[in-house]
Coordinates of C-alpha atoms in Angstrom, one line a residue:
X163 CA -1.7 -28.7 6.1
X164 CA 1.8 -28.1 4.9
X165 CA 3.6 -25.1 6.0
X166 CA 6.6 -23.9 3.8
X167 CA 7.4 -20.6 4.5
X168 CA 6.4 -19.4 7.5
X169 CA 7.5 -16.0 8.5
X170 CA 9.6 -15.4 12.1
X171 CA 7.5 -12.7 13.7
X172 CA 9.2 -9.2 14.5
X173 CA 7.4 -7.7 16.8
X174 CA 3.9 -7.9 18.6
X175 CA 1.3 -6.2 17.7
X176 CA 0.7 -2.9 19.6
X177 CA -1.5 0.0 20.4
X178 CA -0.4 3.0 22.4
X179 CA -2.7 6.0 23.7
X180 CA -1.4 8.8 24.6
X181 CA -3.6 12.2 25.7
X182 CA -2.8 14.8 23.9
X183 CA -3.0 18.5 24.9
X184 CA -6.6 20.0 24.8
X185 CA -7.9 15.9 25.5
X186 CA -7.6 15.0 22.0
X187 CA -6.0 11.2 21.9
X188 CA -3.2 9.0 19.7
X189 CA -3.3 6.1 19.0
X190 CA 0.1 4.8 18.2
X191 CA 1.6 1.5 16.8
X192 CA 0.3 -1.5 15.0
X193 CA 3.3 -4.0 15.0
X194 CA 3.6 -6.9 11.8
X195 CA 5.0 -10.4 12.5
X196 CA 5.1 -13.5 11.0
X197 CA 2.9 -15.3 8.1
X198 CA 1.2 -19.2 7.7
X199 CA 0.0 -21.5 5.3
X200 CA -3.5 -22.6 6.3
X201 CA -6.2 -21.6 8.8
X202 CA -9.7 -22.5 9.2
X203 CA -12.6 -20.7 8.8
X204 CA -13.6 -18.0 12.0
X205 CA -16.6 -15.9 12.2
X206 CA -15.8 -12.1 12.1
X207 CA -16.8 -10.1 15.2
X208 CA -16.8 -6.3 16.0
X209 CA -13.4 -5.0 17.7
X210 CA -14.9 -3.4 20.4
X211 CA -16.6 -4.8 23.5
X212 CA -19.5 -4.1 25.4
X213 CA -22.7 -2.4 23.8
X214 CA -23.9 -4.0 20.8
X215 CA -22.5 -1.7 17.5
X216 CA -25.7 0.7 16.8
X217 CA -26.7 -0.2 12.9
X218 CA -27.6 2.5 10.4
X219 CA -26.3 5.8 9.6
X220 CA -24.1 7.6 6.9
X221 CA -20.0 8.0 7.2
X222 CA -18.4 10.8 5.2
X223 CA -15.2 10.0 4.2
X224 CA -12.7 13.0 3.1
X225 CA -10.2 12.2 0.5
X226 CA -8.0 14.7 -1.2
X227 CA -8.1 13.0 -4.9
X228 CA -10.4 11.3 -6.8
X229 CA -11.3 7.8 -7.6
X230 CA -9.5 6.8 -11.0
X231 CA -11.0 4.0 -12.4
X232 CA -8.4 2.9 -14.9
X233 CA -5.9 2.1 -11.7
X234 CA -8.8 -0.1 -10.2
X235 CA -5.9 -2.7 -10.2
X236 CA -2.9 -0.6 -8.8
X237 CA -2.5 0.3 -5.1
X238 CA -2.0 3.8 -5.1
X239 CA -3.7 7.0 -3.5
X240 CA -6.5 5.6 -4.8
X241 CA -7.2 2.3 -3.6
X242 CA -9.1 3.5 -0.4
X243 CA -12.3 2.1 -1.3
X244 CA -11.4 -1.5 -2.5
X245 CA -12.6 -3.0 0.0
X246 CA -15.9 -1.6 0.1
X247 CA -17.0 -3.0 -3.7
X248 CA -14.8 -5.9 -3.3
X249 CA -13.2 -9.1 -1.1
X250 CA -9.8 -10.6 -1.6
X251 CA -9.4 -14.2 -0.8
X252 CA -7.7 -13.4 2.1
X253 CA -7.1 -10.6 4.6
X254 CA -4.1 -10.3 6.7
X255 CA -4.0 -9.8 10.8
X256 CA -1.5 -7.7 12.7
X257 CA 0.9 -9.7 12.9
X258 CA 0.9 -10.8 9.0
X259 CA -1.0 -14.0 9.1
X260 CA -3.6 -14.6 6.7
X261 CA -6.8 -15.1 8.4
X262 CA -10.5 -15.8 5.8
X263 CA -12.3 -14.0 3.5
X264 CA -13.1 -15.5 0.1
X265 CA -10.9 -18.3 0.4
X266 CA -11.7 -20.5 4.2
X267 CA -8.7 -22.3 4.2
X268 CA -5.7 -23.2 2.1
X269 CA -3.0 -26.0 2.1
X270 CA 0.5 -25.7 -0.1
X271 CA 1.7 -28.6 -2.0
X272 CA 4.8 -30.4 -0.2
X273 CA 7.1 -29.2 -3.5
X274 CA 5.7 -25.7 -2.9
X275 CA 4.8 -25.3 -6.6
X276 CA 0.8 -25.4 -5.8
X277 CA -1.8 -24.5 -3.1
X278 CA -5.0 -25.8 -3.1
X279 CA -7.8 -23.3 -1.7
X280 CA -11.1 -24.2 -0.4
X281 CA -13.6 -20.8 -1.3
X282 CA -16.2 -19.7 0.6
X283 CA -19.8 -20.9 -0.3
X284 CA -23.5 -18.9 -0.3
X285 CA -21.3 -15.1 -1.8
X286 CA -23.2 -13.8 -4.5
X287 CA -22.1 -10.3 -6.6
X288 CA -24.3 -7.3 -6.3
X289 CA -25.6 -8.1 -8.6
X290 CA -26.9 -11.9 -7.9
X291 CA -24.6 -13.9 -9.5
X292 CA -22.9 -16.7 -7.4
X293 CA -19.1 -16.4 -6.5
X294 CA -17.3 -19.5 -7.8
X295 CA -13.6 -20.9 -8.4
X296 CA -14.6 -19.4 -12.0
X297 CA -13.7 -15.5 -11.1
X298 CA -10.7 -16.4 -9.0
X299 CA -9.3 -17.7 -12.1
X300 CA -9.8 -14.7 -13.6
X301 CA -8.8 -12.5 -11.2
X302 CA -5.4 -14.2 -11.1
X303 CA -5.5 -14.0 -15.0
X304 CA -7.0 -10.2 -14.9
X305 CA -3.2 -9.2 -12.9
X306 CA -1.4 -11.4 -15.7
X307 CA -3.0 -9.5 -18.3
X308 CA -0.1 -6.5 -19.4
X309 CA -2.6 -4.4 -20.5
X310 CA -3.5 -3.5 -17.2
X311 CA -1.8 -1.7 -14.7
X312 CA -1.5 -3.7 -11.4
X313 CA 1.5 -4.7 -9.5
X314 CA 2.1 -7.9 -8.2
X315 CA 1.7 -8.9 -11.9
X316 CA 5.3 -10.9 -11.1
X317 CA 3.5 -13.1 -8.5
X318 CA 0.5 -13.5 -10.7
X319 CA 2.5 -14.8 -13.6
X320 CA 3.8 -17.4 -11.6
X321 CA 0.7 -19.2 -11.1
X322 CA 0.5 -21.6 -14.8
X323 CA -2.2 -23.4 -13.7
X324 CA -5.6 -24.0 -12.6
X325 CA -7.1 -27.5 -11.7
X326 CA -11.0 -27.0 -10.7
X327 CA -12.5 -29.3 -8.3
X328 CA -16.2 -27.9 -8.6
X329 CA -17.5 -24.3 -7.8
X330 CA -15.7 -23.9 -4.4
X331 CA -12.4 -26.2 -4.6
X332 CA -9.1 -24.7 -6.6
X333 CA -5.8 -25.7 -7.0
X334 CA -3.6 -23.0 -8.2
X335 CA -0.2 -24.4 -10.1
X336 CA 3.1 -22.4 -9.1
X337 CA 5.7 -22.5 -12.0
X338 CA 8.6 -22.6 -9.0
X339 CA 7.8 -21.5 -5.3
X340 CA 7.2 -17.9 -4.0
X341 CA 7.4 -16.2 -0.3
X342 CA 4.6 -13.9 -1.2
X343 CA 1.7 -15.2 -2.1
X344 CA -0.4 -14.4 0.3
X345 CA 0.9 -10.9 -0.3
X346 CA -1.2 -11.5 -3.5
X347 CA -4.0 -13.3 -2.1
X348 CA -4.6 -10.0 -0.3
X349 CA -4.1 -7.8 -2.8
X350 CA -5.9 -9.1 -5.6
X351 CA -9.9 -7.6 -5.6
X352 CA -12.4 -10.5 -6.9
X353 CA -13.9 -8.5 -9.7
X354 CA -17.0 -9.3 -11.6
X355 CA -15.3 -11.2 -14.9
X356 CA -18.4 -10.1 -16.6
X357 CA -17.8 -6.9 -16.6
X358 CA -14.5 -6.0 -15.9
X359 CA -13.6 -3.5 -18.7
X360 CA -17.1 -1.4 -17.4
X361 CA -15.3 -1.2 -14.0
X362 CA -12.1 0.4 -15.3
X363 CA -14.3 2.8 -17.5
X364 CA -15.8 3.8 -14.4
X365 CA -19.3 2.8 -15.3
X366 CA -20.4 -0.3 -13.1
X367 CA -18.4 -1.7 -10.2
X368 CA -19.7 -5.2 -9.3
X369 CA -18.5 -7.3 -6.4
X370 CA -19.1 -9.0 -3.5
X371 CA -18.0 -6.6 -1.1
X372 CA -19.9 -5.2 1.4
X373 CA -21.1 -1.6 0.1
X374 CA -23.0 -1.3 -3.8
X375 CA -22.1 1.9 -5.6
X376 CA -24.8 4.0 -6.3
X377 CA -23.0 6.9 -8.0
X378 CA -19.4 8.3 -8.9
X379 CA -19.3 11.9 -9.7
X380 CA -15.9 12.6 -10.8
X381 CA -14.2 15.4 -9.2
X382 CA -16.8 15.5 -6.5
X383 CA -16.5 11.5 -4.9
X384 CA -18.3 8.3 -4.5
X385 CA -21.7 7.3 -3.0
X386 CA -22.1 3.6 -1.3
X387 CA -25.1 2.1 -0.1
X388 CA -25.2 -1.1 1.9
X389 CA -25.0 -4.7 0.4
X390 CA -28.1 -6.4 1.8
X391 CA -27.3 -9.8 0.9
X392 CA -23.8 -9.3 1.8
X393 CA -21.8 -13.1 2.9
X394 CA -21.0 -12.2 6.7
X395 CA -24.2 -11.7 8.5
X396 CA -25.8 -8.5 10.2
X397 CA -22.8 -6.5 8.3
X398 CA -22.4 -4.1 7.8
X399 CA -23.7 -1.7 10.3
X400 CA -23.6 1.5 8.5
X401 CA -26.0 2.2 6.3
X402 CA -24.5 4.0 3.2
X403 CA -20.8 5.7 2.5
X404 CA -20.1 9.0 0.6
X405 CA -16.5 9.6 -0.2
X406 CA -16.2 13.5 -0.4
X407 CA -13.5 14.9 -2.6
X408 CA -11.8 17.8 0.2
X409 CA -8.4 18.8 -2.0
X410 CA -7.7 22.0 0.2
X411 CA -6.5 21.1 3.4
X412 CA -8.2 23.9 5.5
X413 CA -11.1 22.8 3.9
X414 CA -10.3 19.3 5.2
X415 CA -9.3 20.5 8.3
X416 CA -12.9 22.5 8.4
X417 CA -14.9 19.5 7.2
X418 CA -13.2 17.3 10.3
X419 CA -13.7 19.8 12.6
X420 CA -17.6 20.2 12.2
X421 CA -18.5 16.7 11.4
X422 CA -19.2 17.3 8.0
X423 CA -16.6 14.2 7.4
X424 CA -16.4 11.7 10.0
X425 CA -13.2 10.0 8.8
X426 CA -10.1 10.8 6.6
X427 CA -6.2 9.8 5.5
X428 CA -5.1 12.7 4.3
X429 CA -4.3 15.4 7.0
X430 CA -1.0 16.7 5.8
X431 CA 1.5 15.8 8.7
X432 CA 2.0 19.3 9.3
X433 CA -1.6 20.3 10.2
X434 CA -2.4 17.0 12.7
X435 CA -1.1 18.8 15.9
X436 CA -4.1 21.2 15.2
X437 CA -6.7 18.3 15.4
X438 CA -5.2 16.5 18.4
X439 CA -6.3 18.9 20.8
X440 CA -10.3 18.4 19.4
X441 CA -12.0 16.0 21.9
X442 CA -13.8 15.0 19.1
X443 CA -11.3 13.7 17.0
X444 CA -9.2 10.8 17.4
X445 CA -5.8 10.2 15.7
X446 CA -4.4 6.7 14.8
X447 CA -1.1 6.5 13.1
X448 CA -0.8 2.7 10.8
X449 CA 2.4 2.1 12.5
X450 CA 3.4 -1.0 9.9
X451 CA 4.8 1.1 7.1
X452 CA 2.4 1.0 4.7
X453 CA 4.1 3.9 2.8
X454 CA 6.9 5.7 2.8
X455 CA 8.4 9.1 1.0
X456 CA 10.9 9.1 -1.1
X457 CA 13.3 11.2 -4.1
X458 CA 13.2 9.2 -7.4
X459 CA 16.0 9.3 -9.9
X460 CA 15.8 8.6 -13.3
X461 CA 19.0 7.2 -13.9
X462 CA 19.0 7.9 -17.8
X463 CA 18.8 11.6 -17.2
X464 CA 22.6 12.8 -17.1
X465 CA 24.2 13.4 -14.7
X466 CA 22.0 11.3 -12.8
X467 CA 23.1 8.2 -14.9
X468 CA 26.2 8.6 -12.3
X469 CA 26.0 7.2 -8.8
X470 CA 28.5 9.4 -7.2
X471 CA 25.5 12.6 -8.2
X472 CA 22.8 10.3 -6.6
X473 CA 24.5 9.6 -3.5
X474 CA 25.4 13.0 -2.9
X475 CA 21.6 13.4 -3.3
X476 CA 21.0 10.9 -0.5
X477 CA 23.3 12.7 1.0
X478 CA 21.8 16.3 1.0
X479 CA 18.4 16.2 2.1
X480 CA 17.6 16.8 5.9
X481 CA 14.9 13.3 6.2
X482 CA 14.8 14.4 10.6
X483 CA 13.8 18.0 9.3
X484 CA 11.3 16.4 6.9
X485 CA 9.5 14.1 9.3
X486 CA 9.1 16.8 12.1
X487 CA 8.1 19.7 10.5
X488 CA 6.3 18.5 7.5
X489 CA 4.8 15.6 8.3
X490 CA 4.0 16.2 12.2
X491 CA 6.5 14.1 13.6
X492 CA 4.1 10.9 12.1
X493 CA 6.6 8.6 11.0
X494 CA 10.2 7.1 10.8
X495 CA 13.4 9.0 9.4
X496 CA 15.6 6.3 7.0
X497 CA 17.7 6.0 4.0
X498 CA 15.8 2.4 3.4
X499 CA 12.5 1.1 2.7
X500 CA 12.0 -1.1 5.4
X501 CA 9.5 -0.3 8.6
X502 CA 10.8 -1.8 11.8
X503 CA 8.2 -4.6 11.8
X504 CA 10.4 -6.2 8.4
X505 CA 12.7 -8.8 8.7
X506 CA 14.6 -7.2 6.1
X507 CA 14.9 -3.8 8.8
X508 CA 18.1 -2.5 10.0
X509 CA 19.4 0.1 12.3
X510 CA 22.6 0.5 10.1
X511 CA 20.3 0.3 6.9
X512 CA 18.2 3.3 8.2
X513 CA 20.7 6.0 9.0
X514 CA 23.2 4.8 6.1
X515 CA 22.6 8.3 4.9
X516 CA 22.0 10.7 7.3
X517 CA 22.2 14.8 6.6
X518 CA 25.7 15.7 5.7
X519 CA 25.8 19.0 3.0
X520 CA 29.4 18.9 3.0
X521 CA 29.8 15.4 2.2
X522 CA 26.9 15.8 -0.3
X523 CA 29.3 18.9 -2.2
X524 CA 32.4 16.6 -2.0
X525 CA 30.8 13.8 -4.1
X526 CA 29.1 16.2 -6.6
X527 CA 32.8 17.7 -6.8
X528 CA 34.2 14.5 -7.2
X529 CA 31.6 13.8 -10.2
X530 CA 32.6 17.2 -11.5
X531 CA 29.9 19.5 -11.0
X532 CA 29.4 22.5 -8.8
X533 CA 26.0 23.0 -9.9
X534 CA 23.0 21.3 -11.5
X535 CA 19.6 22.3 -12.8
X536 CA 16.4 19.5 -12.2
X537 CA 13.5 19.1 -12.5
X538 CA 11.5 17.7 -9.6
X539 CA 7.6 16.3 -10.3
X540 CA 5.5 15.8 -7.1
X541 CA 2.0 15.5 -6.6
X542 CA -0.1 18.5 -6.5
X543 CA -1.6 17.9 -2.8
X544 CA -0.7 20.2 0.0
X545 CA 1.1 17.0 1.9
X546 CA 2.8 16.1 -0.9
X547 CA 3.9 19.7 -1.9
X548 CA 5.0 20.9 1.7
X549 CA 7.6 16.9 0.9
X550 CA 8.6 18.4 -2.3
X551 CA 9.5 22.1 -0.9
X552 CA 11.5 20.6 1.6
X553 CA 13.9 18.6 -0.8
X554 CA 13.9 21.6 -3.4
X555 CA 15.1 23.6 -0.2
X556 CA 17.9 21.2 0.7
X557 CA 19.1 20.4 -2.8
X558 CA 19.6 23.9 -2.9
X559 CA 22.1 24.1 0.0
X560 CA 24.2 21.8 -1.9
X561 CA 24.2 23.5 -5.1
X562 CA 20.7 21.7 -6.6
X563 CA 18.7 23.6 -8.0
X564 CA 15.6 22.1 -8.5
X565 CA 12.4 23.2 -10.6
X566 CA 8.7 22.0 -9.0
X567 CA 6.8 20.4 -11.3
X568 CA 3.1 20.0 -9.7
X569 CA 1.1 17.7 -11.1
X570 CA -2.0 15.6 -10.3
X571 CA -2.4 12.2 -8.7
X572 CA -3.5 10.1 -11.7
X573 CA -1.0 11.8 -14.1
X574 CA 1.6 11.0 -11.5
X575 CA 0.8 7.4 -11.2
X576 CA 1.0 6.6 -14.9
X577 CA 4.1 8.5 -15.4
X578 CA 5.1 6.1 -13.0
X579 CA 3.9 3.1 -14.6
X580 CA 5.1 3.8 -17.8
X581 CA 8.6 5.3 -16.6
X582 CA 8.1 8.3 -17.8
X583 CA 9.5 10.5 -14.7
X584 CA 11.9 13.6 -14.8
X585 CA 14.9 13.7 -13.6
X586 CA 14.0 13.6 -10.2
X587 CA 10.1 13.0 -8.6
X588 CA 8.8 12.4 -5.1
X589 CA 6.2 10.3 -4.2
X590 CA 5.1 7.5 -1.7
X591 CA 5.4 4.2 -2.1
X592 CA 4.2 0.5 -0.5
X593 CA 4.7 -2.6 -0.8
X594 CA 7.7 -2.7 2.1
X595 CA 5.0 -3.3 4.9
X596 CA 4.4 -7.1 3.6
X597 CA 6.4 -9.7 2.6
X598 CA 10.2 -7.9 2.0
X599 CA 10.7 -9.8 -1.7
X600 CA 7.3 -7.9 -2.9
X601 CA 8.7 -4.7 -2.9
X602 CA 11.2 -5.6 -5.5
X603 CA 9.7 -7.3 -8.2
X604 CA 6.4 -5.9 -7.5
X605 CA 6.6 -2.1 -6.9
X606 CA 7.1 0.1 -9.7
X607 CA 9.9 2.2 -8.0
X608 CA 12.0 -0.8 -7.2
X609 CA 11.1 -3.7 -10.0
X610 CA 13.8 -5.5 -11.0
X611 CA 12.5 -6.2 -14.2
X612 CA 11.1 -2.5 -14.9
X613 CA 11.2 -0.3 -12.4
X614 CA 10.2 3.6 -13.0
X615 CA 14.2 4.4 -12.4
X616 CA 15.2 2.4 -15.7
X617 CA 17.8 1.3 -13.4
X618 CA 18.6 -2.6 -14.3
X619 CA 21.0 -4.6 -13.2
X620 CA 21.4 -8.6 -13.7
X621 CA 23.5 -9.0 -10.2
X622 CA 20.3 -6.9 -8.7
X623 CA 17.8 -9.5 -11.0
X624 CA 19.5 -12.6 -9.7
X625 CA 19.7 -11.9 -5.9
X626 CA 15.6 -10.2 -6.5
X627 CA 14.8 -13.7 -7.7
X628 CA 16.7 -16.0 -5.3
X629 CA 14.8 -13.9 -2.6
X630 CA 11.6 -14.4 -3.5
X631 CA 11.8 -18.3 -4.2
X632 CA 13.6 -18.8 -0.8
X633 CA 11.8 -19.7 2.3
X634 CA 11.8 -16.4 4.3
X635 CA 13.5 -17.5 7.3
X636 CA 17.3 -18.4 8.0
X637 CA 20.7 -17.3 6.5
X638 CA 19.8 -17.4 3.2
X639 CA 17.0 -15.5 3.3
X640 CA 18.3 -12.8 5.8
X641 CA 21.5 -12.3 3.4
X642 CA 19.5 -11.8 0.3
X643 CA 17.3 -9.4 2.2
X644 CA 21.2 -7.7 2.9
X645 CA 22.1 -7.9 -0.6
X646 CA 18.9 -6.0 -1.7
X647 CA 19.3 -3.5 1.0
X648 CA 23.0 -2.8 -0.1
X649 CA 22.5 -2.3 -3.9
X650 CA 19.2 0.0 -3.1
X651 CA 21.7 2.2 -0.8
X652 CA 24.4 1.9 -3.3
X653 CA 22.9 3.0 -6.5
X654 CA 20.8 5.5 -4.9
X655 CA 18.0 5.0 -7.6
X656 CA 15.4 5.1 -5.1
X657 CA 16.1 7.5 -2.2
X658 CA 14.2 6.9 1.1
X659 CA 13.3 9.7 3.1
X660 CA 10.3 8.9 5.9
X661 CA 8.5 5.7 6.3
X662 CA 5.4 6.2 6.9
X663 CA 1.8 4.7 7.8
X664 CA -1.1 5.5 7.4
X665 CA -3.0 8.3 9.8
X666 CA -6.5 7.9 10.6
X667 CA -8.1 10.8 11.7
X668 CA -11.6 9.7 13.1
X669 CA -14.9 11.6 14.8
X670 CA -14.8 9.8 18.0
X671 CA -18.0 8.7 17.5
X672 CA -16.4 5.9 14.8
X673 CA -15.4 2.8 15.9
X674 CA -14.6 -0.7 14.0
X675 CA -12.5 1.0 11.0
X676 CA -9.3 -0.7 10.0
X677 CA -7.3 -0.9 7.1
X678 CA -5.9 -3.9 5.1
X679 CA -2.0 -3.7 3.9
X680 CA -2.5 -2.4 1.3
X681 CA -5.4 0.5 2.2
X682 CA -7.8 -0.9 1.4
X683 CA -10.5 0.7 3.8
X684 CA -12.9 -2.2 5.6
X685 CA -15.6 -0.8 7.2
X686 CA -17.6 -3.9 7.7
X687 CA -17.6 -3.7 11.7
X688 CA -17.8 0.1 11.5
X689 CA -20.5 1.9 13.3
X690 CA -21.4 5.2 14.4
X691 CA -22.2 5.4 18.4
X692 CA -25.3 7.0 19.4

């Protein structure tokens, strides 16, 4: 096996508990590290030790918004249940190395401009049909395709061509090398070719994945019932799945509380201190930066076209106020994107803007304004909302006035796709827990190409690119990590506010749940204890 970019773990991986008043418990910190070429094949096995994981029974999943089939290929608020319908070809551990799932084992070309994979034999669809080299073809082509909306469609376009030796043997030909590809690998859901365009329509979701769905009622959530003849044996445990749309979070909160719902991500930060003290309740903070909040600009709107207003911006807004108050103290206060587990993370990078009003007026003065009228679109979800008071609130202080625009989930994600933001927006965005190149030619909010800002730049292009064909270790690399860093804290296009990850708020009773980089949820060792 040849191994050309390995990744210089960061940091262990790690797990902290920590008894909260009333007995409820935290469970804090999963560290990222480093990344490798090829592995063999390892047989999955439940996380916990002891008893033998008790099979049957139904989780109820609480999410705040529903599923939205045309973003099937977009990580988003969405994505939760990928990974129930669906396998990627590979799944990363805790410290960012690639470990089997649909792909056994893998070995890169010396030249770096190929990788041949060896897939997994004996997977069969839900419904039947046999899992070949056939649908990872089209899966990489499916992300290539413009019509859809899926990031990672840069990494995806470098792959030109396919060389098939039988069902189960690919070679996958790189136009030049790439640092991310297994950021892709794991990304990319092995969808049913056959009937693709019925899965973004919502009407037939077929995959090799570990749950079958039995029924989507929009606006209401999703019902899963197990795969039988599903590839890793005796999983899963459960028996069926029902994803329950909860928008209001008291009703959430309630739904928690009385074991109505057994599991959920999206406890505003603001009301977890009110389930830590429930015995029956367990909270586990994602500590790898899977998201983060953030202000968006839309640097065609004037005066936001000048950098001097949106630094004064980054300027104004209290991001240690935000993370305490609104989101519970969950999280990470910085100007960048970057969770401490990156390579591309600084301490320098993270408090580059820290709360400073007067500074904030100066520069506004500076760009000749006194005052400015915005408008500000956020997501209509209580978390989201309470993130979006807080910046109208500060903007304000500094003579901002802003103007909330609330507005659902899946309206907000295609006004992001298709750059058709405001003035000013917050959201959350990914992509910075992985590989540090994918965040900028992958996300929407920092694309170098086409990013939802309209902010281009050929000096940010070129050092984007160099980045993501370098190995990712050594000088190189680590200076065009810097160079990406600067020009995102210098143009102010995208303003960081609070990394955070994702919080799991569990019935004790739940064990074997983890998520995959990108949220997807994988419940295949999860179990309900008697």
């Amino acid at each position: 096996m040849t191994e050309l970019y390995p990744t210089t773990p960061t940091a262990l991986s790690r797990r902290t508990t920590l008894r909260a008043a009333g007995g409820g418990t935290l469970l804090l910190g999963l560290g990222l590290a480093g990344c490798r070429s090829a592995v063999s094949e390892s047989a999955s096995a439940p996380r916990e030790t002891g008893a033998k994981p008790r099979r049957g029974g139904t989780l109820s999943v609480a999410v705040n918004s529903d599923f939205t089939p045309s973003l099937l290929f977009a990580q988003s608020g969405q994505s939760l249940q990928q990974r129930l319908v669906y396998n990627t070809l590979v799944r990363y551990d805790d410290q960012l190395k690639p470990q089997p799932e649909l792909a056994t084992s893998w070995e890169y070309a010396k030249d770096g401009r190929g990788i041949t994979l060896k897939l997994r034999t004996g997977v069969t669809y839900h419904d039947g049909r046999p899992f070949t080299a056939d649908d990872v073809i089209f899966a990489v082509k499916n992300l290539q395709n413009p019509l859809r909306a899926a990031q990672l469609r840069s990494t995806a376009a470098a792959i030109t061509g396919f060389e098939k030796r039988g069902d189960h043997e690919l070679v996958l030909k790189l136009a030049h090398p790439v640092n991310n590809l297994f950021d892709l690998f794991e990304f990319m859901i092995i969808t049913d070719r056959n009937s693709v365009e019925e899965a973004v329509a919502g009407k037939k979701l077929n995959g090799t994945g570990p749950f079958k769905l039995t029924k989507w009622s929009p606006g209401t959530g999703l019902s899963f019932t197990r795969n039988e003849k599903y590839w890793q044996p005796d999983r899963p445990y459960l028996d069926a799945v029902e994803f329950r749309v909860v928008a209001q979070a008291d009703a959430l909160l309630s739904s928690l509380r009385t074991g109505q719902t057994q599991l959920s991500y999206g406890v505003p930060g603001r009301n977890l201190a009110a389930l830590a003290a429930d015995p029956e309740l367990v909270i586990s903070e994602y500590a790898t930066g899977g998201g983060a909040h953030y202000l968006g600009v839309n640097t065609t709107v004037a005066p936001l076209n000048d950098k001097t207003v949106r630094q004064a911006l980054a300027w104004g807004i209290d991001r240690e106020r935000i993370l305490k108050q609104v989101l519970g103290g969950y999280g990470l206060a910085s100007a960048t994107p970057w969770p401490k587990s990156s390579p591309a993370f600084s301490e320098a990078g993270r408090t580059h803007y820290t709360y400073d009003p007067g500074k904030a007026r100066e520069l506004l003065k500076s760009a000749g304004h006194t005052t400015l009228d915005l408008p500000l679109l956020h997501i209509n979800l209580p978390g989201d909302t309470a993130v979006a008071e807080a910046v109208q609130y500060d903007l304000k202080q500094i003579g901002v006035r802003v103007t909330l625009e609330p507005t659902d989930p899946a309206t907000a994600q295609k006004n992001l796709i298709s750059q058709s933001m405001p003035g000013l927006w917050t959201m959350s965005h990914g992509f910075a827990q992985v590989q540090p190149s994918t965040l900028a030619v992958s996300a929407y909010p920092f694309n170098e190409a086409k990013n939802t800002s309209r902010f281009r730049s050929a000096h940010y292009t070129n050092f984007v690119r160099d980045a993501w064909t370098t190995p990712e270790t050594g000088a190189r690399a680590n200076a065009l990590r810097q160079q990406i860093t600067d020009t995102l804290l210098d143009e102010a296009f995208i303003i960081d506010l609070v990394i955070r990850g994702s919080v799991q708020v569990a019935a004790k009773k739940l064990r074997g749940v983890t998520l995959n980089k990108f949220t997807y949820l994988n419940l295949d060792d999860a179990h309900l204890a008697g």
